[in-house]
Amino acid sequence: MNLRTIAIWAVSVPLVIAALGFFHQALAAAGWIAFFTWPFYFEVILNGLLQGVMYSLVALGFVLIFKASGIFNFAQGSLVLFAALTMVGLIEMGLPWPLAFVATAVVMVGVAIAVERVVLRPLVNQPHIILFMATIGIFYFMDGFGQTLWGSDVKVLDIGIPKDPIFILGGVFEGGLLVQSFDVIAALCGALLVAVLAVFFQYTRIGRALRAVADDHQAALSVGIPLKTIWAIVWSVAGIVALVAGIMWGGKLGVQFTLALIALKALPVLILGGFTSIPGAIIGGLIIGAGEQVAENFVGAAIGGAIQDWFAYMLAMVFLLFRPQGLFGEKIIERV
Amino acid sequence: MSQATASQTAAPELAGEAAPAAESARALLSVNNIEVIYDHVILVLKGVSLSVPKGGIVALLGANGAGKTTTLKAISNLLRAERGEVTKGSIELEGERVQDMTPNDLVKRGVIQVMEGRHCFEHLTVEENLLTGAYTRGGDRAGIQQDLEMVYGYFPRLKERRGSQAGYTSGGEQQMCAIGRALMTRPKVVLLDEPSMGLAPQLVEQIFEIVKRINEQEGVTILLAEQNTNVALRYAKYGYILENGRVVMDGPAERLRENEDVKEFYLGLSATGRKSYRDVKHYKRRKRWLS
């Protein structure tokens, strides 16, 4: 991302939001959709963006592993579930939540090392599809193992994040915009996590090695970067990202089996943002979050509802047709 | 061409057993009769032996597919990542067997390969590329900074381009970047694979000149695989010629340059002087009729 792209985005995003607003206003004027008001529109967008951060959190885990090893890690969703289950289990055993968080992080690092030892190391240099199949195996194993350890009941994960509705921007809009404080805090945590990851990747020795491995496995090997260590680190980081995502999603939906399936929600986010880009995962998540909320709230009622369930996939499909590398997918550098 | 002995001294037949041992004592790197098989079936090297003296420049010459790259990869042990294996023979670095070590261990011991086709990290800047070379050295900040300046001293061009993504630099700059990255590991021996590939003759000359200076001033030993026989034999002190996975000839660079067969097959010269273009064409045309 250079300054030019940032400038383009800074200009085009408000334009697109405004254009979509006028579009819906026109639809309402023509009588195709029931109603349209600007405050409600902004409220929907804002809540959509906050929802989008949650998608980004899951997508982030995929991007990390895909970048470093070229594997689409199907098991990321089950890592989220496993992390959330472990965290709840530890809290139920009486640990205060910060301690439980640290302990779970340690467990996730352990899982990462085990995955590298048991699954990835024997399969090194196999075609990617075989590694992908292996991650499906990890998915089912983690899914079952987590529930064996901690039980399969729906659990409440509460680490004391307030869930009250709050009103913001009361001065601009009459009555202000209604948002959930939980969503705001989740978004802030997400932003913090991304900032930490960005610094880690950009300025540390290990971060540099991770990016080197992502660029060229062989060259990385040739300068003495040990792939095995790097993979264990990447899976650990992905595990900790899964933990944060698990806390947020678990706090929202309750910790249960279906948590593992939010991985499927991350798929369109990845296609939109590009599999290899961390900013892409964030922005893809935001676009899909906002987009599906707008579609659901305005157009949804007119054509029967439940747009939310398929909107993201439709958007992803459009992207696959016109821009298969996604918005921020790694540009293939080609010199003539 | 006949199979030449690995030993450059004309040792008597009976002393043949003892000679390699004595040689490996003074050689920095010695490769003894190795055989390499890819994928358990494809036999690529059929007994290659060579020895690289400390502080020397040794060239591995030969056509495409002769086994130059495989020999280098066997030494740096990048073979395993391509499902290749050294099945016979041994590779020794200062008398220590190194063929079962990981590339990470080898880099720590001072063996580094600059791969064919540069293989810079495209999305990292030139300076970040150089810094990845210092990965195995951990947190030695002062030393790394000092070596960075040393590399910029040899390649001033890299200093100018330090902030650009390596993927957007020219082929020559990428080659410099790859060599510089290797120097950042503080190597004893650099395995340089095909540094002239895809570069203009002038640039090739310039890069070889720098490599020679690095060899002399930093005391870094160079093992070089090249198709550009002419340039390689001018800068190297000793050469091995590979064909079909075997060493078919070896000797000091000057001797190889004078050799009639080498002249004809690798330098495009023959005893009757350079063939005129018309003869070459005629020869090719006839051959096509016959086949």
XYZ file of C-alpha atoms in Angstrom:
627
model
C 0.000 0.000 0.000
C 1.502 3.300 -0.994
C 0.229 6.830 -0.544
C -1.532 6.856 -3.873
C -3.723 3.853 -3.100
C -4.543 5.313 0.305
C -5.576 8.583 -1.320
C -7.718 6.763 -3.868
C -9.466 4.874 -1.096
C -9.955 7.975 1.038
C -11.762 9.653 -1.841
C -13.682 6.729 -3.255
C -15.064 5.241 -0.039
C -17.245 8.245 0.949
C -18.302 8.545 -2.696
C -19.389 4.912 -2.858
C -21.222 5.195 0.460
C -23.005 8.333 -0.697
C -23.823 6.824 -4.082
C -25.287 3.716 -2.466
C -27.337 5.964 -0.188
C -28.773 7.915 -3.099
C -29.415 4.679 -4.938
C -31.493 3.355 -2.074
C -33.191 6.704 -1.689
C -34.198 6.521 -5.318
C -35.439 2.971 -4.852
C -37.543 4.164 -1.931
C -38.875 7.096 -3.972
C -39.858 4.730 -6.750
C -41.688 2.651 -4.185
C -39.584 -0.511 -4.704
C -38.353 -0.604 -1.121
C -40.361 0.298 1.944
C -38.472 3.260 3.353
C -35.186 5.126 3.494
C -33.784 7.653 5.939
C -30.207 8.875 6.034
C -29.635 8.419 9.802
C -30.871 4.850 9.604
C -28.681 4.253 6.557
C -25.575 5.442 8.409
C -26.511 3.422 11.441
C -26.784 0.316 9.297
C -23.433 1.013 7.641
C -21.739 1.625 10.975
C -23.066 -1.575 12.478
C -22.148 -3.390 9.296
C -18.573 -2.136 9.559
C -18.354 -3.273 13.170
C -19.704 -6.664 12.139
C -17.147 -6.628 9.337
C -14.249 -6.299 11.772
C -15.344 -9.607 13.243
C -15.162 -11.237 9.812
C -11.759 -9.676 9.290
C -10.505 -11.228 12.500
C -11.265 -14.690 11.192
C -9.978 -13.923 7.712
C -6.712 -12.660 9.200
C -5.867 -16.131 10.469
C -6.287 -17.549 6.978
C -4.143 -14.862 5.397
C -1.262 -15.415 7.823
C -0.964 -19.088 7.016
C -1.666 -18.688 3.338
C 1.037 -16.048 3.002
C 3.700 -18.032 4.743
C 3.031 -21.459 3.313
C 0.576 -21.164 0.450
C -1.819 -23.452 2.272
C -5.470 -22.592 2.535
C -5.917 -23.602 6.144
C -9.407 -25.012 6.349
C -8.848 -25.689 10.053
C -8.776 -21.998 11.025
C -12.472 -22.109 12.014
C -11.912 -25.063 14.292
C -8.941 -23.276 15.842
C -11.326 -20.427 16.692
C -13.745 -22.900 18.283
C -10.995 -24.751 20.115
C -9.553 -21.511 21.487
C -12.938 -20.298 22.661
C -13.757 -23.664 24.249
C -10.428 -23.786 26.056
C -10.848 -20.244 27.286
C -14.368 -20.919 28.601
C -13.231 -24.180 30.150
C -10.401 -22.471 31.990
C -12.649 -19.668 33.209
C -15.130 -22.269 34.443
C -12.309 -23.903 36.357
C -12.030 -20.655 38.265
C -9.225 -18.795 36.530
C -9.646 -15.029 36.166
C -9.968 -14.183 32.493
C -6.583 -12.519 31.880
C -4.884 -15.611 33.257
C -7.157 -17.857 31.208
C -6.281 -15.783 28.139
C -2.555 -16.268 28.638
C -2.996 -19.980 29.366
C -5.098 -20.405 26.235
C -2.505 -18.550 24.184
C 0.096 -21.029 25.450
C -2.191 -23.915 24.520
C -2.635 -22.469 21.024
C 1.136 -22.228 20.572
C 1.322 -25.870 21.665
C -1.317 -26.784 19.106
C 0.623 -24.910 16.435
C 3.841 -26.773 17.211
C 1.991 -30.087 17.265
C 0.379 -29.370 13.910
C 3.767 -28.529 12.410
C 5.386 -31.690 13.845
C 2.656 -34.194 13.180
C 1.005 -32.949 10.034
C 3.073 -30.432 8.096
C 6.571 -31.828 8.510
C 5.855 -35.246 7.015
C 3.990 -33.601 4.147
C 6.657 -31.088 3.244
C 7.064 -30.687 -0.532
C 3.779 -32.358 -1.263
C 1.393 -30.608 -3.639
C -0.744 -27.921 -2.018
C -3.930 -29.859 -2.494
C -2.596 -32.585 -0.204
C -1.769 -30.062 2.496
C -5.236 -28.601 2.049
C -6.781 -32.049 2.572
C -4.641 -32.401 5.680
C -6.059 -29.169 7.067
C -9.560 -30.565 6.560
C -8.422 -33.469 8.701
C -7.127 -31.045 11.318
C -10.480 -29.258 11.198
C -12.433 -32.373 12.153
C -9.878 -33.465 14.696
C -9.791 -30.109 16.488
C -13.539 -29.896 16.315
C -14.044 -33.269 17.949
C -11.089 -33.043 20.314
C -12.221 -29.684 21.687
C -15.657 -31.002 22.422
C -14.283 -34.174 23.964
C -12.164 -32.102 26.303
C -14.626 -29.418 27.212
C -18.057 -30.851 26.416
C -20.464 -29.906 23.672
C -22.917 -27.681 25.543
C -23.471 -24.131 24.443
C -21.445 -22.001 26.821
C -21.371 -18.369 27.701
C -18.062 -16.623 27.342
C -18.160 -13.452 29.382
C -14.990 -11.548 30.100
C -16.813 -8.445 31.253
C -17.079 -6.521 28.003
C -20.183 -4.313 28.404
C -23.005 -5.094 26.006
C -25.128 -1.996 26.444
C -26.402 -0.156 23.436
C -24.927 3.295 23.138
C -25.789 6.307 21.017
C -23.064 8.194 19.204
C -22.875 11.279 17.001
C -25.985 12.696 18.682
C -25.029 16.172 17.449
C -25.056 15.231 13.773
C -28.109 13.007 13.610
C -31.309 13.408 15.536
C -31.284 10.884 18.366
C -27.797 9.702 17.426
C -26.750 6.351 15.928
C -27.369 3.194 17.893
C -24.405 0.825 18.237
C -23.560 -2.005 20.587
C -20.694 -1.153 22.903
C -19.546 -4.781 22.576
C -19.117 -4.346 18.838
C -17.136 -1.156 19.312
C -14.786 -2.789 21.787
C -14.400 -5.824 19.539
C -13.511 -3.535 16.657
C -10.934 -1.710 18.777
C -9.356 -4.993 19.835
C -9.262 -6.073 16.213
C -7.590 -2.819 15.200
C -5.034 -3.171 17.973
C -4.254 -6.738 16.931
C -3.753 -5.688 13.331
C -1.463 -2.839 14.372
C 0.654 -5.180 16.479
C 0.860 -7.703 13.645
C 1.791 -4.995 11.162
C 4.676 -3.817 13.340
C 5.774 -7.409 13.956
C 5.829 -8.214 10.246
C 7.428 -4.973 9.163
C 10.147 -4.318 11.691
C 11.323 -7.511 13.373
C 13.827 -10.109 12.267
C 11.277 -12.910 12.487
C 8.665 -10.809 10.722
C 11.085 -10.167 7.886
C 11.862 -13.859 7.678
C 8.135 -14.620 7.539
C 7.693 -12.290 4.603
C 10.754 -13.755 2.931
C 9.324 -17.257 3.266
C 6.033 -16.017 1.832
C 7.867 -14.639 -1.197
C 10.152 -17.519 -2.042
C 10.444 -20.743 -0.018
C 13.565 -21.921 -1.751
C 15.474 -18.688 -1.455
C 14.493 -18.456 2.196
C 15.840 -21.951 2.722
C 19.044 -21.047 0.900
C 19.857 -18.129 3.220
C 19.373 -20.372 6.215
C 15.878 -19.430 7.363
C 14.527 -22.623 8.928
C 11.112 -23.233 7.386
C 10.003 -25.483 10.218
C 10.503 -22.822 12.864
C 8.849 -20.219 10.695
C 5.815 -22.449 10.138
C 5.482 -23.110 13.841
C 5.597 -19.360 14.485
C 3.036 -18.608 11.801
C 0.656 -21.247 13.133
C 1.151 -19.878 16.648
C 0.308 -16.358 15.518
C -2.697 -17.701 13.616
C -3.696 -19.577 16.774
C -3.556 -16.394 18.852
C -5.553 -14.501 16.233
C -8.044 -17.383 16.400
C -8.168 -16.947 20.149
C -9.061 -13.260 19.854
C -11.637 -14.048 17.178
C -12.991 -16.836 19.389
C -13.418 -14.505 22.351
C -15.229 -11.935 20.262
C -17.470 -14.337 18.364
C -17.990 -16.523 21.413
C -18.988 -13.468 23.423
C -21.495 -12.550 20.766
C -23.002 -15.879 19.771
C -22.101 -18.121 22.692
C -19.430 -20.794 22.427
C -20.840 -23.683 20.479
C -20.153 -26.068 17.647
C -21.349 -23.690 14.918
C -18.525 -21.302 15.782
C -16.244 -23.435 13.637
C -18.397 -22.659 10.637
C -17.697 -18.926 10.695
C -14.691 -19.949 8.662
C -17.119 -20.170 5.785
C -17.958 -16.509 6.317
C -14.289 -15.657 5.989
C -14.064 -17.207 2.539
C -15.825 -14.399 0.637
C -13.855 -11.877 2.679
C -10.650 -13.486 1.464
C -11.755 -13.579 -2.143
C -12.671 -9.913 -1.915
C -9.531 -8.739 -0.168
C -7.047 -11.149 -1.690
C -5.613 -14.222 0.009
C -2.200 -12.721 0.539
C -2.972 -9.335 1.988
C -3.517 -8.373 5.612
C -5.014 -4.966 4.736
C -7.097 -6.850 2.184
C -8.537 -9.100 4.874
C -9.487 -6.055 6.937
C -11.021 -4.055 4.117
C -12.699 -7.113 2.602
C -14.318 -7.801 5.959
C -15.504 -4.213 6.286
C -16.995 -4.155 2.796
C -18.795 -7.443 3.275
C -20.038 -6.488 6.729
C -21.407 -3.135 5.600
C -22.671 -4.461 2.279
C -24.696 -7.289 3.694
C -26.249 -5.123 6.398
C -27.338 -2.524 3.865
C -28.704 -5.188 1.551
C -30.549 -6.916 4.377
C -32.088 -3.813 5.896
C -33.205 -1.980 2.789
C -33.591 -4.384 -0.096
C -34.115 -7.482 2.022
C -37.704 -6.838 3.003
C -38.684 -6.137 -0.589
C -37.496 -9.436 -2.007
C -38.189 -11.722 0.921
C -35.274 -11.316 3.342
C -32.301 -13.489 4.288
C -30.085 -11.670 1.811
C -27.498 -11.609 4.581
C -26.929 -15.324 4.112
C -25.917 -15.220 0.503
C -24.957 -11.613 -0.237
C -21.291 -12.137 0.637
C -20.979 -15.170 -1.616
C -22.586 -13.379 -4.503
C -20.172 -10.484 -4.082
C -17.292 -12.958 -3.971
C -18.475 -14.551 -7.169
C -18.574 -11.204 -8.954
C -15.011 -10.632 -7.770
C -13.868 -14.022 -8.986
C -15.166 -13.107 -12.407
C -13.610 -9.664 -12.658
C -10.701 -9.475 -10.252
C -9.648 -12.949 -9.174
C -6.625 -11.768 -7.172
C -8.945 -9.680 -4.969
C -8.612 -6.016 -4.099
C -5.199 -6.250 -2.493
C -3.961 -9.640 -3.598
C -0.232 -9.669 -4.054
C 0.609 -8.028 -7.302
C 2.550 -10.428 -9.424
C 5.676 -8.496 -10.223
C 6.527 -9.030 -13.839
C 9.441 -7.400 -15.548
C 9.678 -7.247 -19.284
C 37.984 -36.896 -23.437
C 38.909 -39.354 -20.820
C 37.909 -39.630 -17.196
C 40.373 -37.510 -15.308
C 41.433 -38.176 -11.767
C 40.186 -35.842 -9.137
C 43.630 -35.308 -7.818
C 45.559 -32.652 -9.615
C 48.933 -34.006 -8.688
C 50.053 -37.000 -10.708
C 49.911 -39.448 -7.816
C 51.130 -42.972 -8.457
C 48.417 -45.642 -8.723
C 49.173 -47.252 -5.375
C 48.921 -43.995 -3.457
C 45.455 -43.405 -4.909
C 43.781 -44.449 -1.655
C 45.663 -41.988 0.490
C 45.536 -39.067 -1.889
C 41.895 -37.989 -1.316
C 42.353 -37.979 2.453
C 45.458 -35.829 2.220
C 43.673 -33.557 -0.169
C 40.599 -33.100 1.959
C 42.846 -32.025 4.781
C 43.906 -28.885 2.980
C 40.718 -28.384 0.971
C 37.994 -26.255 2.494
C 35.321 -28.258 0.769
C 35.655 -31.671 -0.727
C 33.104 -33.719 -2.570
C 33.971 -37.394 -2.854
C 32.356 -39.497 -5.516
C 28.762 -38.470 -4.825
C 25.735 -39.898 -6.520
C 22.442 -37.989 -6.499
C 19.034 -39.437 -7.190
C 15.856 -37.422 -7.577
C 12.490 -38.882 -6.626
C 14.167 -42.249 -5.904
C 14.469 -42.969 -9.632
C 16.232 -40.260 -11.602
C 19.990 -40.644 -11.389
C 21.523 -37.226 -11.979
C 25.056 -37.326 -10.609
C 27.012 -40.507 -11.282
C 30.021 -40.072 -9.087
C 31.245 -36.495 -8.931
C 34.393 -35.628 -7.011
C 35.897 -32.243 -6.572
C 37.826 -30.275 -4.064
C 37.789 -26.575 -3.382
C 40.910 -25.115 -1.752
C 40.548 -22.402 0.845
C 40.447 -18.959 -0.690
C 40.187 -20.249 -4.255
C 37.789 -19.687 -7.102
C 36.746 -22.974 -8.665
C 34.518 -23.224 -11.709
C 32.105 -25.996 -12.589
C 31.500 -25.986 -16.303
C 29.229 -27.876 -18.586
C 26.146 -27.748 -20.752
C 22.528 -27.681 -19.677
C 21.617 -30.704 -17.594
C 25.219 -31.707 -16.986
C 24.684 -31.597 -13.226
C 26.284 -28.312 -12.179
C 23.314 -27.028 -10.237
C 22.664 -30.415 -8.687
C 26.253 -30.571 -7.456
C 25.910 -27.163 -5.810
C 22.563 -28.093 -4.309
C 23.996 -31.316 -2.971
C 26.617 -29.279 -1.133
C 24.208 -26.657 0.246
C 21.646 -29.399 0.832
C 18.839 -27.622 -0.929
C 18.390 -30.938 -2.716
C 16.055 -32.358 -0.159
C 13.515 -29.625 -0.814
C 13.355 -30.947 -4.364
C 13.173 -34.567 -3.281
C 16.724 -35.274 -4.308
C 19.109 -37.333 -2.230
C 22.812 -37.978 -2.009
C 22.902 -41.758 -2.088
C 26.636 -42.410 -2.281
C 29.850 -40.658 -1.463
C 30.513 -37.916 1.007
C 30.720 -34.155 1.258
C 33.136 -32.651 3.724
C 33.628 -29.123 4.953
C 37.007 -28.715 6.662
C 37.075 -32.453 7.214
C 33.589 -32.614 8.759
C 30.844 -34.581 7.024
C 28.076 -32.138 6.197
C 25.744 -33.957 3.856
C 23.058 -34.670 6.434
C 22.864 -31.139 7.765
C 19.973 -28.802 7.129
C 20.596 -25.712 5.006
C 20.198 -23.697 8.220
C 23.113 -25.548 9.852
C 25.204 -25.212 6.720
C 24.643 -21.480 6.509
C 25.732 -21.208 10.133
C 28.893 -23.119 9.203
C 29.559 -20.748 6.337
C 28.234 -22.537 3.249
C 25.762 -20.501 1.242
C 24.324 -20.889 -2.199
C 23.317 -18.048 -4.496
C 20.715 -19.762 -6.587
C 20.363 -19.689 -10.330
C 17.927 -16.995 -11.403
C 18.721 -14.769 -8.420
C 15.673 -15.609 -6.313
C 15.483 -12.290 -4.529
C 12.500 -11.751 -2.276
C 10.460 -9.701 -4.716
C 8.186 -7.915 -2.295
C 10.923 -7.020 0.170
C 13.088 -3.975 -0.352
C 16.711 -4.408 -1.393
C 17.897 -3.612 2.131
C 15.408 -6.055 3.676
C 16.674 -8.666 1.238
C 20.197 -8.120 2.482
C 19.043 -8.277 6.097
C 17.367 -11.664 5.578
C 20.865 -12.932 4.873
C 21.749 -12.069 8.472
C 18.899 -14.192 9.846
C 21.129 -16.922 11.228
C 23.258 -14.373 13.045
C 20.530 -13.423 15.481
C 20.683 -10.053 17.222
C 24.265 -9.012 16.436
C 23.137 -5.493 15.431
C 26.492 -3.739 15.242
C 28.074 -6.545 13.204
C 25.126 -6.694 10.844
C 25.196 -2.937 10.279
C 28.918 -3.114 9.593
C 28.456 -5.913 7.050
C 25.630 -4.003 5.415
C 28.069 -1.138 4.809
C 30.637 -3.646 3.544
C 28.107 -4.984 0.983
C 27.165 -1.443 -0.060
C 30.882 -0.793 -0.472
C 31.153 -3.574 -3.052
C 27.825 -2.762 -4.675
C 27.232 1.015 -4.533
C 24.290 0.478 -6.891
C 22.463 -1.405 -4.144
C 22.829 1.509 -1.775
C 21.057 3.736 -4.279
C 18.241 1.234 -4.623
C 18.059 0.180 -0.964
C 14.437 1.307 -0.567
C 12.963 -0.206 -3.753
C 11.184 -3.521 -3.860
C 13.632 -6.057 -5.225
C 11.111 -7.298 -7.777
C 11.230 -3.946 -9.534
C 15.014 -3.726 -9.820
C 16.938 -4.769 -12.928
C 18.406 -8.213 -13.491
C 21.909 -7.022 -12.715
C 20.795 -5.345 -9.511
C 18.981 -8.496 -8.485
C 22.123 -10.536 -9.060
C 24.074 -8.073 -6.915
C 21.359 -8.225 -4.293
C 21.527 -12.025 -4.222
C 25.312 -12.011 -3.874
C 25.134 -9.288 -1.236
C 22.523 -11.261 0.675
C 24.856 -14.251 0.664
C 27.734 -12.110 1.969
C 25.553 -11.016 4.893
C 25.705 -14.577 6.239
C 29.489 -14.191 6.733
C 30.243 -17.150 4.484
C 33.387 -19.224 4.159
C 32.349 -20.497 0.769
C 29.771 -19.087 -1.647
C 28.243 -21.471 -4.168
C 27.496 -19.193 -7.067
C 25.097 -20.677 -9.573
C 25.059 -19.158 -13.038
C 25.606 -15.489 -12.114
C 25.840 -14.473 -15.762
C 22.380 -15.719 -16.673
C 20.379 -13.192 -18.650
C 22.833 -10.336 -18.166
C 24.557 -8.128 -20.693
C 28.237 -9.091 -21.304
C 29.490 -5.842 -19.803
C 27.481 -6.403 -16.642
C 28.706 -9.997 -16.421
C 32.240 -8.710 -16.560
C 31.493 -6.157 -13.844
C 29.901 -8.725 -11.532
C 32.766 -11.190 -11.967
C 35.197 -8.386 -11.230
C 33.396 -7.687 -7.938
C 33.235 -11.385 -7.080
C 36.972 -11.580 -7.599
C 37.540 -8.607 -5.323
C 35.338 -10.163 -2.653
C 37.357 -13.345 -2.993
C 40.639 -11.514 -2.554
C 39.706 -8.963 0.080
C 37.261 -10.909 2.245
C 38.917 -14.277 1.756
C 35.657 -15.853 0.690
C 36.054 -19.058 -1.283
C 33.954 -19.265 -4.434
C 32.577 -22.352 -6.171
C 31.074 -21.226 -9.400
C 28.757 -23.013 -11.819
C 28.768 -21.394 -15.233
C 27.774 -21.961 -18.807
C 29.743 -18.942 -19.886
C 32.967 -20.915 -20.081
C 35.012 -18.073 -21.453
C 34.375 -15.664 -18.562
C 34.439 -18.367 -15.913
C 37.869 -19.669 -16.967
C 39.298 -16.181 -16.934
C 38.341 -15.548 -13.321
C 38.616 -19.045 -11.848
C 41.855 -20.674 -10.810
C 40.723 -24.238 -11.333
C 37.948 -25.805 -13.363
C 35.923 -29.008 -13.566
C 33.967 -29.931 -16.653
C 30.813 -31.968 -16.143
C 28.968 -33.995 -18.699
C 25.986 -36.222 -18.011
C 26.562 -36.176 -14.282
C 30.276 -37.004 -14.430
C 33.446 -34.986 -14.215
C 35.043 -35.529 -17.613
C 37.979 -33.182 -17.276
C 39.598 -30.971 -14.705
C 42.648 -28.832 -14.348
C 43.971 -25.345 -13.680
C 42.031 -22.716 -15.591
C 44.907 -21.797 -17.931
C 45.388 -25.438 -18.925
C 41.671 -25.863 -19.631
C 41.656 -22.711 -21.726
C 44.444 -24.141 -23.881
C 42.826 -27.548 -24.260
C 41.702 -28.253 -27.848
C 38.468 -30.012 -26.887
C 37.461 -27.291 -24.489
C 38.194 -24.726 -27.156
C 36.072 -26.529 -29.677
C 33.131 -27.569 -27.530
C 32.863 -24.800 -24.963
C 34.607 -21.779 -26.376
C 33.519 -22.149 -29.978
C 37.087 -22.119 -31.268
C 38.897 -24.819 -33.150
C 42.430 -25.594 -34.218
C 41.735 -24.163 -37.658
C 40.638 -20.896 -36.139
C 37.107 -19.687 -35.703
C 34.702 -21.358 -38.121
C 33.049 -18.973 -40.473
C 29.323 -18.521 -40.129
C 28.776 -19.964 -43.629
C 30.376 -23.266 -42.679
C 28.232 -23.553 -39.612
C 25.081 -22.964 -41.532
C 26.083 -25.402 -44.219
C 26.836 -28.033 -41.648
C 23.457 -27.594 -40.000
C 21.565 -27.737 -43.255
C 23.257 -30.948 -44.288
C 22.520 -32.469 -40.995
C 18.848 -31.712 -41.336
C 18.728 -33.400 -44.735
C 20.318 -36.478 -43.343
C 17.972 -36.811 -40.398
